[in-house]
Short mmCIF file of C-alpha atoms in Angstrom, two decimals:
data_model
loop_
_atom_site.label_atom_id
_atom_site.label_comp_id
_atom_site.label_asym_id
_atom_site.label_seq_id
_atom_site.Cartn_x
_atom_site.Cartn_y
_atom_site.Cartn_z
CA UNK F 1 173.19 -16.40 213.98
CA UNK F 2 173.03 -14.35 211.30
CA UNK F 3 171.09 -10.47 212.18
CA UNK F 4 169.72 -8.47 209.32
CA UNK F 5 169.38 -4.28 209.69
CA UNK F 6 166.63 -2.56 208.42
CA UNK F 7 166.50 1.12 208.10
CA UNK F 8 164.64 2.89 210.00
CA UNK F 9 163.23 6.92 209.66
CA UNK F 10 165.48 9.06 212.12
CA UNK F 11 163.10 10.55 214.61
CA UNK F 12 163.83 14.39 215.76
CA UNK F 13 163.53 14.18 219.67
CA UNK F 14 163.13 18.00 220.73
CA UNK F 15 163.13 18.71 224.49
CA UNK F 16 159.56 19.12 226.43
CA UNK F 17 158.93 22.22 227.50
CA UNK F 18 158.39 23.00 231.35
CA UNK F 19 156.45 25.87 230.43
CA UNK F 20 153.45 25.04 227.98
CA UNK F 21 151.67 27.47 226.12
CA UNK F 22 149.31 28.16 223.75
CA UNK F 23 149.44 29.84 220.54
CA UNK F 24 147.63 31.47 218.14
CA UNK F 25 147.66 32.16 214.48
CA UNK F 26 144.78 33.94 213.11
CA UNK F 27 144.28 34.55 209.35
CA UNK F 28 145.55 38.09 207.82
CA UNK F 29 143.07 40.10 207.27
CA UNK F 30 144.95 42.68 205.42
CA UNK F 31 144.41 43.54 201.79
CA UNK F 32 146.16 41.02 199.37
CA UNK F 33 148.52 39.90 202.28
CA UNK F 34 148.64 35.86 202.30
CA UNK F 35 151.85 35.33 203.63
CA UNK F 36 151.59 32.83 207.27
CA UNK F 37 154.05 33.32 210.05
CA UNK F 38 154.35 30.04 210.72
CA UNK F 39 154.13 27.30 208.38
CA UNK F 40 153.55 23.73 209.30
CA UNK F 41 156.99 22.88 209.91
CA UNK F 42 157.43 25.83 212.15
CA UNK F 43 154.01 24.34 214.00
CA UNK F 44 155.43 20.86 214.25
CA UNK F 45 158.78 21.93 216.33
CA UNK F 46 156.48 23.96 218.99
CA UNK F 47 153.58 21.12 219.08
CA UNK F 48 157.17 18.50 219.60
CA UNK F 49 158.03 20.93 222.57
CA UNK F 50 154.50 20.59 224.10
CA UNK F 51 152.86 23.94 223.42
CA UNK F 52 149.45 24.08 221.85
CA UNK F 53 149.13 25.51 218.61
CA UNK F 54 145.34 26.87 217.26
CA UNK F 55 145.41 27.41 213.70
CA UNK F 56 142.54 29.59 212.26
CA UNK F 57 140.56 27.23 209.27
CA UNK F 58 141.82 28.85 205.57
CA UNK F 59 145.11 30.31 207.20
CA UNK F 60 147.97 29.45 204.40
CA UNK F 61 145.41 28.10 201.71
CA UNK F 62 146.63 30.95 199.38
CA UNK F 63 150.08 30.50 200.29
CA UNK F 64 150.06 26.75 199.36
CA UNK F 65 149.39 25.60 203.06
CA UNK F 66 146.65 23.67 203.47
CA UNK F 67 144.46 22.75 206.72
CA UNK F 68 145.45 19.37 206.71
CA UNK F 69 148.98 19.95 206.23
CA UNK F 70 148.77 22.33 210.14
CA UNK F 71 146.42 19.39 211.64
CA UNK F 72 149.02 16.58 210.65
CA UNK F 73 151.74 18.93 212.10
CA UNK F 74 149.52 19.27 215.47
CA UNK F 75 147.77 21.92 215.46
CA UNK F 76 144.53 22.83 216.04
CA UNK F 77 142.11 23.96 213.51
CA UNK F 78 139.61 26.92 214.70
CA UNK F 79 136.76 28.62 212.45
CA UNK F 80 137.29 31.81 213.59
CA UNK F 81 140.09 34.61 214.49
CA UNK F 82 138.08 35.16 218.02
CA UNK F 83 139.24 31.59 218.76
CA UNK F 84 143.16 32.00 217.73
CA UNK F 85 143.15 35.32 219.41
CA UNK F 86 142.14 33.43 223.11
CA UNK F 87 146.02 32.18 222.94
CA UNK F 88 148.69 33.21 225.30
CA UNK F 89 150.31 34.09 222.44
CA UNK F 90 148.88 35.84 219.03
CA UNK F 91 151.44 35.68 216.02
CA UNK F 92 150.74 37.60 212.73
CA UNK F 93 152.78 38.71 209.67
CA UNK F 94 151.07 42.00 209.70
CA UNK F 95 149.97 44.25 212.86
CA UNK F 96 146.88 43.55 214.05
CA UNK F 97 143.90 45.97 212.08
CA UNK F 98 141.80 48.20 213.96
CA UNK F 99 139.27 45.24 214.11
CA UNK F 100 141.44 42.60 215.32
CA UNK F 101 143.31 44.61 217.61
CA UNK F 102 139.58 44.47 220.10
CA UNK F 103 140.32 40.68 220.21
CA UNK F 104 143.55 41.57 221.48
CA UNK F 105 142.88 40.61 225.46
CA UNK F 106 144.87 42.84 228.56
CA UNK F 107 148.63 41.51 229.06
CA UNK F 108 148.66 39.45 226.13
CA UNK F 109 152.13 38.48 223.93
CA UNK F 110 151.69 39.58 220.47
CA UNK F 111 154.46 38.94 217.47
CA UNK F 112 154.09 40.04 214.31
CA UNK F 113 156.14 42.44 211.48
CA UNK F 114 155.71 45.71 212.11
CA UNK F 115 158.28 47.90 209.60
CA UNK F 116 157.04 46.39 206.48
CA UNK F 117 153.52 47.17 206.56
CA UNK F 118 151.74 50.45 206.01
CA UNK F 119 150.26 49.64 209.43
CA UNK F 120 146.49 52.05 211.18
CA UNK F 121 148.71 53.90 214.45
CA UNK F 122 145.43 53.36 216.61
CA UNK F 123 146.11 49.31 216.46
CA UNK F 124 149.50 50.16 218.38
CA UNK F 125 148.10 52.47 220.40
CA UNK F 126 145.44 50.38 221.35
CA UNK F 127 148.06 47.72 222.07
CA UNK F 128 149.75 49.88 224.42
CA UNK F 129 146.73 50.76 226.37
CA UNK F 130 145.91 46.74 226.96
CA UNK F 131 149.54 46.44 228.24
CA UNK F 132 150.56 44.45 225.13
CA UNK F 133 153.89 43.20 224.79
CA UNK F 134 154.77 43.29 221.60
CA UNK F 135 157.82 41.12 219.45
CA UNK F 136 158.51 42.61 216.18
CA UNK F 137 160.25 39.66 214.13
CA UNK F 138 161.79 41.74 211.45
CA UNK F 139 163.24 44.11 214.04
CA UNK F 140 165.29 40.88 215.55
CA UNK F 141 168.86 41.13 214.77
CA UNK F 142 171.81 37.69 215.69
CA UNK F 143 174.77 39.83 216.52
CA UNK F 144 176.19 39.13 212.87
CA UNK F 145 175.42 42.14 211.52
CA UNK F 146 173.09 45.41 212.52
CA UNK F 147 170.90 45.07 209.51
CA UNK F 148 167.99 42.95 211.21
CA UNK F 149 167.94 38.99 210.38
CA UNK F 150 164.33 39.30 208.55
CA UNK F 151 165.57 42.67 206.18
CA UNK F 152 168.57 40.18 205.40
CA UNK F 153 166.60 37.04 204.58
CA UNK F 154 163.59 38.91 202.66
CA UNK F 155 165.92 41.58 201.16
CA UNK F 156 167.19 38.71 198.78
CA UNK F 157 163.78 37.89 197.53
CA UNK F 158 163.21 41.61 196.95
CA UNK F 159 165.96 41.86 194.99
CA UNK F 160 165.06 39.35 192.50
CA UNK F 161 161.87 40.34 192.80
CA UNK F 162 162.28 43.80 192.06
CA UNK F 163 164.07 42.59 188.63
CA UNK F 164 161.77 40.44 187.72
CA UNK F 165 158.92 42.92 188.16
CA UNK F 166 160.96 45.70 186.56
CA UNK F 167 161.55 42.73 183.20
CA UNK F 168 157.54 42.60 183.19
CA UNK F 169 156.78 46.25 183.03
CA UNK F 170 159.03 46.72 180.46
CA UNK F 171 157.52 44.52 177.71
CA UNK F 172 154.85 46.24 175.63
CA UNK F 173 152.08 43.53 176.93
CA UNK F 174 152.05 45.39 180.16
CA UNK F 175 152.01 48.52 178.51
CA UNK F 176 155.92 49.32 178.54
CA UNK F 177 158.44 50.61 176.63
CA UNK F 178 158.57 46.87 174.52
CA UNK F 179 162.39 46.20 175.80
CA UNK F 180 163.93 43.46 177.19
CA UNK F 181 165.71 43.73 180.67
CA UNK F 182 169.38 43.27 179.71
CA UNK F 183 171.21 43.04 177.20
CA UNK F 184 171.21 40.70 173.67
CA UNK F 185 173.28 40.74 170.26
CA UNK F 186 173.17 44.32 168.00
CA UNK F 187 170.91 45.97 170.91
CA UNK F 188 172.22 48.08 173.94
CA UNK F 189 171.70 46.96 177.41
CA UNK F 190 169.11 48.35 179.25
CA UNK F 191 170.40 50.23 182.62
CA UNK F 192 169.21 49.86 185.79
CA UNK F 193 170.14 52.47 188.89
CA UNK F 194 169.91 51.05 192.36
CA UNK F 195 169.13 53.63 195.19
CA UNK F 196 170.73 51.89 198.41
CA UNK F 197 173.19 49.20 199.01
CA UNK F 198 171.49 46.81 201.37
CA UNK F 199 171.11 43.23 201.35
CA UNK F 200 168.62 43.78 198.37
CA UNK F 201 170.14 45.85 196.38
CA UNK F 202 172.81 43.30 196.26
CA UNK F 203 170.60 40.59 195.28
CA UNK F 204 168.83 43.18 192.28
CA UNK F 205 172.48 43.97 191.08
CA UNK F 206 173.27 40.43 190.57
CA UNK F 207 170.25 39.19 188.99
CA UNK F 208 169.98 42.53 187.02
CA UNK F 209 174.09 42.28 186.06
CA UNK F 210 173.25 38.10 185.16
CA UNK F 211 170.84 39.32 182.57
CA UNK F 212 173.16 41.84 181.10
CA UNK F 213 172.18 44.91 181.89
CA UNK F 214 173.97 47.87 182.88
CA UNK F 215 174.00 48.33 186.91
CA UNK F 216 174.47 51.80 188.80
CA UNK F 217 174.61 51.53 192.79
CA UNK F 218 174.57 54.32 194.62
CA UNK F 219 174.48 55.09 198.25
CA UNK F 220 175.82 57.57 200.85
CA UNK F 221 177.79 55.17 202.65
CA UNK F 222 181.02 54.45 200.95
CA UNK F 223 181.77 50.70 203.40
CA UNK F 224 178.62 49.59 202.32
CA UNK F 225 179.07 50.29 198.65
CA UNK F 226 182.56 48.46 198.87
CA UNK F 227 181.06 45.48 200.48
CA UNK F 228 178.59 45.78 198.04
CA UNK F 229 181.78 45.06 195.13
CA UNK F 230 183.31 42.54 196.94
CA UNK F 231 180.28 40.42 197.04
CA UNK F 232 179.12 41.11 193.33
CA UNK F 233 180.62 37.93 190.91
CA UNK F 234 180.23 40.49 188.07
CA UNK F 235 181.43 44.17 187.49
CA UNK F 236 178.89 47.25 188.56
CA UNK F 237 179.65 51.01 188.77
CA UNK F 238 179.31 52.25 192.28
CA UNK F 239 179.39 56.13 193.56
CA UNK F 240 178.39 57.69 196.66
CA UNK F 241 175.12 59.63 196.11
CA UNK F 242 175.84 63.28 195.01
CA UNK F 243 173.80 65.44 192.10
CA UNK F 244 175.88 65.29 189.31
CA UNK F 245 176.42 61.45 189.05
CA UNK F 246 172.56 60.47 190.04
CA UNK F 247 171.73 63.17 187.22
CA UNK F 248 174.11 61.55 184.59
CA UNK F 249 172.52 57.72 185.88
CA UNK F 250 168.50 59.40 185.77
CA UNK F 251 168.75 60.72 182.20
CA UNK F 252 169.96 57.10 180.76
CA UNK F 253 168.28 54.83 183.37
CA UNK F 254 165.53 52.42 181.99
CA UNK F 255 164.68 51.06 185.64
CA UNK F 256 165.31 52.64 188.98
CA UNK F 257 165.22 50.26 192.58
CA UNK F 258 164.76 52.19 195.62
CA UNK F 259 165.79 49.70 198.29
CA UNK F 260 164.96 49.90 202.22
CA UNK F 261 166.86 52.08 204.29
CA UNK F 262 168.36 51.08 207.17
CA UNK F 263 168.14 52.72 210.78
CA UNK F 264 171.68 53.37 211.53
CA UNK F 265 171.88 57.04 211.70
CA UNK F 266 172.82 57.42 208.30
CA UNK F 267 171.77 59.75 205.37
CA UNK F 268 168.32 59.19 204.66
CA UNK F 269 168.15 59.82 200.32
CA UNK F 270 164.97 60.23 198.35
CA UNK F 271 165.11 61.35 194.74
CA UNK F 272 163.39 65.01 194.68
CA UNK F 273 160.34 65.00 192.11
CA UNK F 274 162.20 67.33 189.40
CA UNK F 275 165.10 64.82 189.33
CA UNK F 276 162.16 62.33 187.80
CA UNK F 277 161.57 64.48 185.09
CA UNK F 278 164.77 63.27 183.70
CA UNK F 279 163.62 59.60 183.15
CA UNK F 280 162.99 58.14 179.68
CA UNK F 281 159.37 57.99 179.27
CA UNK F 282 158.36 54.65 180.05
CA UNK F 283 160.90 54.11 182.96
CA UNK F 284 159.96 51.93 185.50
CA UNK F 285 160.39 52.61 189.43
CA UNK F 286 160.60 49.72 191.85
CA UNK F 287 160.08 51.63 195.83
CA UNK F 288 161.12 49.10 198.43
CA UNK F 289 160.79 51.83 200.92
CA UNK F 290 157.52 53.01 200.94
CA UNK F 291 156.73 52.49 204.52
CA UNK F 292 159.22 54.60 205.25
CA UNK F 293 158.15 57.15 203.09
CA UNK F 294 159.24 55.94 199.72
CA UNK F 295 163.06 56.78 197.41
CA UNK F 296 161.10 59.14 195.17
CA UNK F 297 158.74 62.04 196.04
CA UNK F 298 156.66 60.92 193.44
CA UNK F 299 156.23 56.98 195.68
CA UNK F 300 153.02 56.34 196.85
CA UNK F 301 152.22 53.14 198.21
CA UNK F 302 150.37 50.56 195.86
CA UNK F 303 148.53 47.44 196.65
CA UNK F 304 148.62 43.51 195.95
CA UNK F 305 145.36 43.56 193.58
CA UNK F 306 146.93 47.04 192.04
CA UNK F 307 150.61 47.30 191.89
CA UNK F 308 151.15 49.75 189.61
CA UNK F 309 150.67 53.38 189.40
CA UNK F 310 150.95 55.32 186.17
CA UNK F 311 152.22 59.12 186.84
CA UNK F 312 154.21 61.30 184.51
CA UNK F 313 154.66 58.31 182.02
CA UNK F 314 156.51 56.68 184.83
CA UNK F 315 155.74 53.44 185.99
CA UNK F 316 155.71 53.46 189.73
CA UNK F 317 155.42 50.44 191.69
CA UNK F 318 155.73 50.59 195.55
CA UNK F 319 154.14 47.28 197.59
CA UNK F 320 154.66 47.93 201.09
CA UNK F 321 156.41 44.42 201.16
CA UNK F 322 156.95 42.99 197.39
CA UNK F 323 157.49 39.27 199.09
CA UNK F 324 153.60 39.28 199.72
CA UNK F 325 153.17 38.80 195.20
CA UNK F 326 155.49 35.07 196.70
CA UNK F 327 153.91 34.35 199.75
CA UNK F 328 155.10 30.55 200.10
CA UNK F 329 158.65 31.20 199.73
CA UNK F 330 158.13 34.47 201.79
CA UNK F 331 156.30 32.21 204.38
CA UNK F 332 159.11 29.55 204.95
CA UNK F 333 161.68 32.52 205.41
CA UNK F 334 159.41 34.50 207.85
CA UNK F 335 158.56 30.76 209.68
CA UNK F 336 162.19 30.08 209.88
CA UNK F 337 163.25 33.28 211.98
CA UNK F 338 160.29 33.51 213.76
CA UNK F 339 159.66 29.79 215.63
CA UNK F 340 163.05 29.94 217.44
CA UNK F 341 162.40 33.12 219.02
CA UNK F 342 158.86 32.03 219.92
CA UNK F 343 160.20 28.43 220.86
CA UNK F 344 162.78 30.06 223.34
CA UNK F 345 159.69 32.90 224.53
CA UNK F 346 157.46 29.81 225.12
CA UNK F 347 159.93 27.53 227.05
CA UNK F 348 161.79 30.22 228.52
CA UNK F 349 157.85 31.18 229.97
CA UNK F 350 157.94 34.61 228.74
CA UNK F 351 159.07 37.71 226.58
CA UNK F 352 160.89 39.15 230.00
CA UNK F 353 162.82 35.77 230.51
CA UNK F 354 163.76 35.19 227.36
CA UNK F 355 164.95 38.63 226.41
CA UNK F 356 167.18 38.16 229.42
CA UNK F 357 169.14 35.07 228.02
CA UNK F 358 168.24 36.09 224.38
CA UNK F 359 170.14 39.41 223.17
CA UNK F 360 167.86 39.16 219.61
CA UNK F 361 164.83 38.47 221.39
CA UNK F 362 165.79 41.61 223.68
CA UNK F 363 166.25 43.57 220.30
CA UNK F 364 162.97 42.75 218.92
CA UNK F 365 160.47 43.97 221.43
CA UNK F 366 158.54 47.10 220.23
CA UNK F 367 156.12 46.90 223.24
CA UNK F 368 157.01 45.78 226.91
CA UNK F 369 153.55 45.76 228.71
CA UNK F 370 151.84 48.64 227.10
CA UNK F 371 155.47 50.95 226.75
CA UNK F 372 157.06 51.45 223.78
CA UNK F 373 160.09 49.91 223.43
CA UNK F 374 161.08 50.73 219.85
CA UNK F 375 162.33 54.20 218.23
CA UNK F 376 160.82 54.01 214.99
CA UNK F 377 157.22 52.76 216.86
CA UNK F 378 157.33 55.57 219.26
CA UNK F 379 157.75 58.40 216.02
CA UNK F 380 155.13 56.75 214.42
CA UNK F 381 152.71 56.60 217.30
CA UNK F 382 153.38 59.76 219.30
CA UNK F 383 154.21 57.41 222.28
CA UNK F 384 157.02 58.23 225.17
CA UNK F 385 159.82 55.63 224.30
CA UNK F 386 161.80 53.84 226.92
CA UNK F 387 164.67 51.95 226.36
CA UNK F 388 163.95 48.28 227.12
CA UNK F 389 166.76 47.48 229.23
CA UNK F 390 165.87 49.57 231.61
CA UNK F 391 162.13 47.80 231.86
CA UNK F 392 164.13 44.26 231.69
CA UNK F 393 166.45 45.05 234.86
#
């Protein structure tokens, strides 16, 4: 007898969860912010695991997510934030606003971003008063590496980013200088100085180096400007932060990137205002950091609908989080480190039990049950910190 195989579509068989939950995602509500913490693929693996997912109607439309695309993954479309907030759990890219933070009920599990934002205090405090615990994804590190997983993963879409932005607000169209970013036949490169040597700096000083310009990294740690050489394909000068070669880099630099810096007790650098008035008229300044303050005195922060700000005949740009101008390839980035933690805080049936078998989830929380839990929180807030492992014991 003769037996003929068809092929078939491989189903993905997840485990059921003991522990069912519900989650929320209500719509940003922040200025220009359009980016979705969970995108329909991220919604499909918890709906597969038997949690319930409510989806607030319009969530991703402006990041290229449509309603219908969450309903055929399983969840839940609501009309209103009210609705997504009634979850056990509430997940955000941005901290909940003043408004939204009343929806926020007593005891509640709330997960959002919460160092790349330019974020009202009184929302955390009033999220410590209900006794919110609160997971802050881009504070989640894997044990690969101390720089957290979400700085790694976005910091290479600020990189480009911060290139291509930089190209734009050189050419005479949007009011710049008229050069090209780079370098072409019979016409010198233009130079680019990178403040920092983080995960996007490398990214700028590769795209910026592919185009042919002239890169300058500097930083004060000399280990991460080495690593920073041995993962470059092309040449770029390097030097440890100190007057005399910044000066030199200021008076010929075209564009200057000020990437994030990160916690680990070292140096904190920001370019003092009178170095500025070295810059070629025209220059343009991309601020990664401006949550934390900004790379330049001069850095204030700027807005989706209004990037740029025009001081000194310096072009200053400085979005809080420069992913939000791509927020469908910021989305799937954010999605993808945020629904395994939430899977494993859903199944696990809690923040406190997973933190407990999950060293990143234990790194992440900013808020156990109304105490904060998080350094850089507490400074901003004025709230006691306590170190979580002693609330986890």
């Amino acid at each position: 007898m003769d037996f003929k195989l068809t092929p078939c579509e491989e189903k993905l068989v997840l485990p059921h969860s003991k522990n069912s939950v519900t989650i929320g995602l209500p719509a940003e509500d922040g200025v220009g912010d359009t980016r979705v913490p969970l995108t329909p693929q991220g919604v499909e693996i918890l709906v597969a695991q038997g949690h319930r997912v409510l989806a607030q109607r319009g969530l991703g439309i402006a990041a290229r997510f449509s309603d219908e695309s969450y309903a055929n993954a399983g969840a839940e479309i609501v009309d209103s934030a009210d609705a997504a907030f009634k979850a056990d759990i509430v997940v955000k890219v941005s901290p909940p606003s003043e408004g939204q933070s009343e929806l926020v009920r007593k005891g509640q599990t709330f997960v959002c971003l919460i160092n790349r934002n330019v974020a009202d205090v009184r929302a955390f405090r009033r999220l410590a008063e209900k006794k919110v615990t609160l997971v802050a994804a881009d504070v989640m590190t894997d044990g690969e590496s101390s720089e957290p997983v979400m700085s790694r993963s976005l910091g290479e879409v600020e990189g480009a980013l911060a290139v291509t932005t930089a190209a734009h607000l050189l050419e005479q169209s949007d009011g710049g200088k008229g050069v090209i970013i780079g370098g072409v036949t019979g016409v010198p490169p233009t130079e680019v100085a990178i403040i920092g040597a983080d995960t996007a700096a490398i990214s700028a000083a590769r795209a910026a180096a592919a185009l042919g310009a002239n890169v300058k990294v500097f930083d004060t740690s000399h280990s991460l400007l080495q690593k920073l050489e041995w993962k470059m394909s092309s040449h770029v000068f390097t030097s440890v932060l100190h007057p005399q070669a910044l000066t030199k880099a200021l008076k010929s630099a075209d564009v200057i990137i000020g990437t994030r810096h990160a916690n680990s007790g070292r140096q904190y650098f920001c370019v003092p205002a009178g170095y500025l008035s070295l810059l070629k008229h025209g220059a343009v300044i991309i601020d990664l950091d401006i949550v934390a303050g900004g790379r330049t005195e001069l850095s204030l922060p700027t807005t989706v609908d209004e990037p740029v700000l025009r001081s000194r005949g310096l072009f200053f740009h400085c979005l809080p989080d420069i992913t939000a101008l791509v927020p469908h390839t910021a989305s799937i980035i954010i999605s993808d480190i945020i629904s395994p933690a939430l899977s494993q805080i859903a199944t696990d049936g809690g923040v406190e039990n997973a933190a407990r078998l999950n060293p990143s989830v234990a790194s992440s929380i900013a808020i156990f049950r109304g105490t904060v839990t998080n350094k850089d929180l507490s400074v901003r807030t004025g709230l006691e910190y306590v170190d979580a492992r002693l609330l986890l014991i």
